[in-house]
Amino acid sequence: MRIVRTVAELRAALEPHRGGGIGFVPTMGALHEGHLSLLRAAAAENETVVLSIFVNPTQFGEAADLDAYPRTEEADVELAALAGTHIVFAPSAAEMYPAGFATTVSVHGALTSTLEGAVRGRSHFDGVATVVATLLLAVGPDRAYFGAKDAQQVVVVRRMVTDLRIPVEIVARPTSRDADGLARSSRNARLSAEERRLAAVIPRSLRAAQDAFASGIRNTHRLTSLVHEGLTEAGLDHEYVRIVDADSLEPLTDIARPALLALAVRVGQVRLIDNVVLDPGVDDRIALEGSLR
Ligand code: PAF
């Protein structure tokens, strides 16, 4: 496995592998089982696997959040090798945003103004879209892999790739979860033992809404109220709990099409997001098994 730090080195390293299938997993490092499952999927479907590790400053609102983001490159590189990675691209901020960099890729409309965009500001998704576009153009992969935990990010990246005609298949993989259902996230490492125990309320509350949905409740206010109740009883502050159309991310009052139940919760100083899809067209038992059970 090779580690490269510049776009020029990356392109030269990838040149002999073009045509054989290149799978790309963009990350901000602090790799956990969720990232490793993306790398394994990329390795199963492509001849060459590229991992990027770059804590992208332009997608963070609060400087404190950026500073607190875990950086564990040495351990990441070891894990990446075991998961079938061939090339790690770990650029500096100056390599990604050289002097004079003046371009922003901005996806407009409900896709970026709701959920995370409403709390973190649209600049968050400007940061994500700009860095992902830059990375996709640097790597030139056949397939790029993203986790469904960041469902809005997947929708935004798909829109951007379609609009800019970037020739890549965006593959979204199911959210990787701990045994108690908590979505795996690099941020989980910052939870104290007590906070980690409390965080299990998040998947439990989502599951309560899934169960209600499976029993036939389609009103989004009733479903989100169940989640609110679970979180409030545990004393957790939520930033939002919302149900939106899974494709357009427009708000819904009743669910007649696939919907996304998404939330952001603060557990101590740590901000966690999670979501489940509520799909009236899918057998409820299958939907439950495929997500939180
Ligand atoms: O999901 C992430 O880790 C980041 O948003 C990404 C896609 C690597 C862009 O910085």
Coordinates of C-alpha atoms and ligand atoms in Angstrom, one line a residue:
M1 CA 0.0 0.0 0.0
R2 CA 1.3 3.5 -0.9
I3 CA 0.7 6.8 0.9
V4 CA 0.7 9.8 -1.4
R5 CA 0.3 13.5 -0.3
T6 CA -0.1 15.4 -3.6
V7 CA -2.6 15.3 -6.4
A8 CA 0.3 14.9 -8.9
E9 CA 1.6 11.8 -7.0
L10 CA -1.9 10.4 -6.7
R11 CA -2.5 10.7 -10.5
A12 CA 0.9 9.1 -11.3
A13 CA 0.2 6.2 -8.9
L14 CA -3.2 5.6 -10.4
E15 CA -2.2 5.8 -14.1
P16 CA -1.3 2.1 -14.5
H17 CA -4.6 1.1 -12.8
R18 CA -7.0 3.0 -15.1
G19 CA -9.5 0.7 -16.8
G20 CA -9.3 -2.0 -14.2
G21 CA -12.0 -0.5 -11.9
I22 CA -11.0 2.1 -9.2
G23 CA -13.1 2.3 -6.0
F24 CA -12.8 5.4 -3.8
V25 CA -13.6 5.9 -0.2
P26 CA -13.4 9.6 0.9
T27 CA -13.0 10.0 4.7
M28 CA -11.8 12.5 7.3
G29 CA -9.8 9.7 9.0
A30 CA -10.3 8.3 12.6
L31 CA -11.4 5.1 10.8
H32 CA -14.0 2.8 12.4
E33 CA -15.8 -0.3 11.3
G34 CA -18.2 1.8 9.2
H35 CA -15.3 3.1 7.0
L36 CA -13.7 -0.4 6.9
S37 CA -17.0 -1.9 5.6
L38 CA -16.9 0.8 2.8
L39 CA -13.3 -0.2 2.0
R40 CA -14.2 -3.9 2.0
A41 CA -17.1 -3.2 -0.4
A42 CA -14.8 -1.1 -2.6
A43 CA -12.2 -4.0 -2.6
A44 CA -14.9 -6.5 -3.6
E45 CA -16.1 -4.5 -6.5
N46 CA -12.9 -2.8 -7.9
E47 CA -9.3 -3.8 -8.7
T48 CA -7.8 -0.8 -7.0
V49 CA -9.0 0.9 -3.8
V50 CA -8.2 4.5 -2.9
L51 CA -8.8 5.9 0.5
S52 CA -8.6 9.7 1.2
I53 CA -7.9 11.0 4.7
F54 CA -8.5 14.8 4.9
V55 CA -10.1 16.7 7.8
N56 CA -11.8 19.3 5.5
P57 CA -11.7 22.7 7.3
T58 CA -14.3 24.2 5.0
Q59 CA -17.2 22.0 6.2
F60 CA -16.8 22.8 9.9
G61 CA -18.7 25.7 11.3
E62 CA -17.2 25.9 14.8
A63 CA -13.4 26.1 15.0
A64 CA -13.7 24.0 18.2
D65 CA -15.4 21.2 16.4
L66 CA -12.6 21.2 13.8
D67 CA -9.9 21.2 16.5
A68 CA -11.6 18.4 18.4
Y69 CA -12.0 16.2 15.4
P70 CA -9.9 13.0 16.0
R71 CA -6.7 12.6 13.9
T72 CA -5.2 9.1 14.0
E73 CA -3.4 8.7 10.7
E74 CA -0.9 6.0 11.7
A75 CA -3.7 3.7 13.0
D76 CA -5.9 4.6 10.0
V77 CA -3.2 3.5 7.6
E78 CA -2.7 0.1 9.3
L79 CA -6.5 -0.5 9.3
A80 CA -6.8 0.6 5.7
A81 CA -4.2 -1.9 4.6
L82 CA -6.0 -4.7 6.3
A83 CA -9.3 -3.7 4.6
G84 CA -7.8 -4.0 1.1
T85 CA -6.7 -0.4 0.3
H86 CA -4.0 0.1 -2.3
I87 CA -3.4 3.9 -2.1
V88 CA -4.0 6.3 0.7
F89 CA -4.3 9.9 -0.3
A90 CA -3.5 12.1 2.7
P91 CA -3.0 15.7 1.5
S92 CA -2.3 18.8 3.6
A93 CA -4.8 21.7 3.7
A94 CA -2.3 23.6 1.5
E95 CA -2.4 20.9 -1.1
M96 CA -6.2 20.8 -1.2
Y97 CA -6.7 24.6 -1.0
P98 CA -3.5 26.1 -2.5
A99 CA -3.0 29.9 -2.4
G100 CA -5.5 31.6 -4.6
F101 CA -8.1 28.8 -4.4
A102 CA -11.4 30.7 -5.2
T103 CA -13.9 28.1 -6.3
T104 CA -17.0 26.8 -4.4
V105 CA -19.3 24.1 -5.5
S106 CA -22.8 24.9 -4.2
V107 CA -25.8 22.7 -4.4
H108 CA -28.9 24.9 -3.9
G109 CA -32.5 24.3 -2.7
A110 CA -34.1 22.1 -0.2
L111 CA -31.3 19.5 -0.5
T112 CA -28.9 21.8 1.4
S113 CA -31.3 24.2 3.3
T114 CA -33.0 21.5 5.5
L115 CA -31.8 19.1 8.2
E116 CA -28.0 19.6 8.6
G117 CA -28.1 22.7 6.3
A118 CA -30.7 24.4 8.6
V119 CA -28.5 23.9 11.7
R120 CA -24.9 24.1 10.3
G121 CA -25.7 26.6 7.5
R122 CA -25.5 25.9 3.8
S123 CA -21.7 26.6 3.9
H124 CA -21.4 23.1 5.5
F125 CA -22.6 21.5 2.2
D126 CA -20.6 24.0 0.1
G127 CA -17.5 22.7 2.0
V128 CA -18.5 19.1 1.4
A129 CA -19.5 19.5 -2.3
T130 CA -16.3 21.5 -3.0
V131 CA -14.0 19.0 -1.4
V132 CA -15.8 15.9 -2.8
A133 CA -15.7 17.4 -6.3
T134 CA -12.0 18.2 -5.9
L135 CA -11.3 14.6 -4.7
L136 CA -13.4 12.9 -7.4
L137 CA -11.6 14.9 -10.1
A138 CA -8.2 14.1 -8.5
V139 CA -8.9 10.4 -8.1
G140 CA -11.1 9.8 -11.2
P141 CA -12.7 6.7 -9.6
D142 CA -15.3 4.4 -11.3
R143 CA -17.2 4.1 -8.0
A144 CA -17.2 6.2 -4.8
Y145 CA -18.5 4.8 -1.5
F146 CA -20.4 6.7 1.2
G147 CA -22.2 5.6 4.4
A148 CA -26.0 6.1 4.7
K149 CA -25.6 7.6 8.1
D150 CA -24.8 10.8 6.3
A151 CA -28.0 10.5 4.2
Q152 CA -28.2 14.1 3.2
Q153 CA -24.6 14.2 2.2
V154 CA -25.3 11.2 -0.2
V155 CA -28.3 13.1 -1.7
V156 CA -26.2 16.3 -2.2
V157 CA -23.2 14.4 -3.7
R158 CA -25.5 12.5 -6.1
R159 CA -27.1 15.8 -7.2
M160 CA -23.7 17.4 -7.7
V161 CA -22.3 14.4 -9.7
T162 CA -25.4 14.4 -11.9
D163 CA -25.4 18.2 -12.5
L164 CA -21.6 18.4 -13.2
R165 CA -21.6 15.1 -15.2
I166 CA -18.8 13.7 -13.1
P167 CA -18.4 10.1 -14.5
V168 CA -18.6 8.1 -11.3
E169 CA -21.1 5.8 -9.6
I170 CA -22.1 6.9 -6.1
V171 CA -22.6 3.8 -3.9
A172 CA -24.4 4.3 -0.6
R173 CA -23.9 1.5 1.9
P174 CA -26.1 0.8 5.0
T175 CA -25.2 2.6 8.3
S176 CA -22.8 0.5 10.3
R177 CA -24.0 0.1 13.9
D178 CA -22.7 -1.1 17.2
A179 CA -24.5 -4.1 18.9
D180 CA -26.9 -1.7 20.7
G181 CA -27.8 0.1 17.5
L182 CA -25.7 3.2 17.9
A183 CA -24.5 4.4 14.4
R184 CA -20.7 4.2 14.2
S185 CA -19.1 7.6 13.9
S186 CA -15.6 9.0 14.4
R187 CA -17.2 11.3 17.0
N188 CA -18.3 8.4 19.2
A189 CA -14.6 8.2 20.4
R190 CA -15.2 11.5 22.2
L191 CA -18.1 10.2 24.3
S192 CA -17.4 9.4 28.0
A193 CA -18.6 5.9 29.2
E194 CA -21.7 7.4 30.6
E195 CA -22.4 9.4 27.5
R196 CA -21.9 6.3 25.3
R197 CA -24.5 4.5 27.5
L198 CA -26.9 7.4 27.1
A199 CA -26.4 7.6 23.3
A200 CA -28.0 4.2 22.9
V201 CA -31.3 6.0 23.4
I202 CA -30.9 7.4 19.8
P203 CA -31.4 4.1 18.0
R204 CA -34.0 3.0 20.5
S205 CA -36.1 6.1 19.8
L206 CA -35.7 5.7 16.1
R207 CA -36.8 2.0 16.5
A208 CA -39.9 3.1 18.4
A209 CA -40.8 5.3 15.4
Q210 CA -40.1 2.4 13.0
D211 CA -42.3 0.1 15.1
A212 CA -45.1 2.6 15.0
F213 CA -44.6 3.0 11.2
A214 CA -44.7 -0.8 10.8
S215 CA -48.0 -0.8 12.8
G216 CA -49.5 1.5 10.1
I217 CA -48.9 5.1 11.5
R218 CA -48.1 7.4 8.6
N219 CA -48.5 10.8 10.2
T220 CA -45.1 12.4 10.5
H221 CA -46.0 14.5 13.6
R222 CA -47.0 11.4 15.5
L223 CA -43.9 9.5 14.5
T224 CA -41.4 12.4 15.3
S225 CA -43.3 12.9 18.7
L226 CA -42.3 9.3 19.6
V227 CA -38.7 10.1 18.9
H228 CA -38.9 13.4 20.9
E229 CA -40.4 11.5 23.8
G230 CA -37.6 8.9 23.9
L231 CA -34.8 11.5 23.7
T232 CA -36.5 13.9 26.2
E233 CA -37.0 11.2 28.8
A234 CA -33.3 10.4 28.6
G235 CA -32.5 14.1 29.0
L236 CA -30.9 14.4 25.6
D237 CA -31.1 17.7 23.7
H238 CA -32.1 17.3 20.0
E239 CA -31.3 19.9 17.4
Y240 CA -33.9 18.4 15.0
V241 CA -36.0 15.3 14.5
R242 CA -37.6 15.5 11.1
I243 CA -39.3 13.4 8.4
V244 CA -38.7 14.4 4.8
D245 CA -39.1 12.9 1.4
A246 CA -36.1 10.6 0.9
D247 CA -35.3 12.0 -2.6
S248 CA -36.2 15.7 -2.5
L249 CA -35.8 16.2 1.3
E250 CA -39.0 18.3 1.3
P251 CA -41.0 18.1 4.5
L252 CA -43.9 15.6 4.6
T253 CA -47.1 15.5 6.8
D254 CA -48.0 11.9 5.8
I255 CA -45.8 9.2 4.4
A256 CA -46.9 7.8 1.1
R257 CA -43.5 7.6 -0.5
P258 CA -40.1 6.6 0.9
A259 CA -39.2 9.0 3.7
L260 CA -36.2 9.8 5.7
L261 CA -36.5 10.1 9.5
A262 CA -33.4 12.1 10.4
L263 CA -32.1 13.6 13.7
A264 CA -29.2 15.4 15.3
V265 CA -28.7 15.1 19.0
R266 CA -26.1 16.5 21.4
V267 CA -24.7 14.0 23.9
G268 CA -22.6 16.2 26.2
Q269 CA -20.3 18.1 23.9
V270 CA -20.6 15.6 21.1
R271 CA -23.1 16.1 18.2
L272 CA -24.4 12.9 16.7
I273 CA -26.6 12.3 13.7
D274 CA -28.6 9.3 12.6
N275 CA -31.5 8.4 10.3
V276 CA -33.7 5.5 9.1
V277 CA -35.7 5.2 5.9
L278 CA -39.5 4.7 6.3
D279 CA -40.7 3.1 3.1
P280 CA -44.4 2.2 2.8
G281 CA -43.6 0.1 -0.3
V282 CA -41.3 -2.3 1.5
D283 CA -42.5 -5.2 3.7
D284 CA -42.1 -3.7 7.2
R285 CA -40.5 -6.8 8.6
I286 CA -37.7 -6.7 5.9
A287 CA -37.3 -2.9 6.5
L288 CA -36.8 -3.4 10.2
E289 CA -34.3 -6.3 9.8
G290 CA -32.3 -4.2 7.3
S291 CA -31.9 -1.3 9.5
L292 CA -31.9 -1.3 13.3
R293 CA -32.7 -4.9 14.3
Ligands
PAF1 O1 -18.3 12.0 5.3 C1 -17.1 12.5 5.5 O2 -16.3 12.0 6.2 C2 -16.8 13.9 4.8 O3 -17.9 14.7 4.7 C3 -16.2 13.7 3.4 C4 -17.2 13.0 2.4 C5 -14.9 12.9 3.5 C6 -15.8 15.0 2.8 O4 -14.9 15.7 3.6

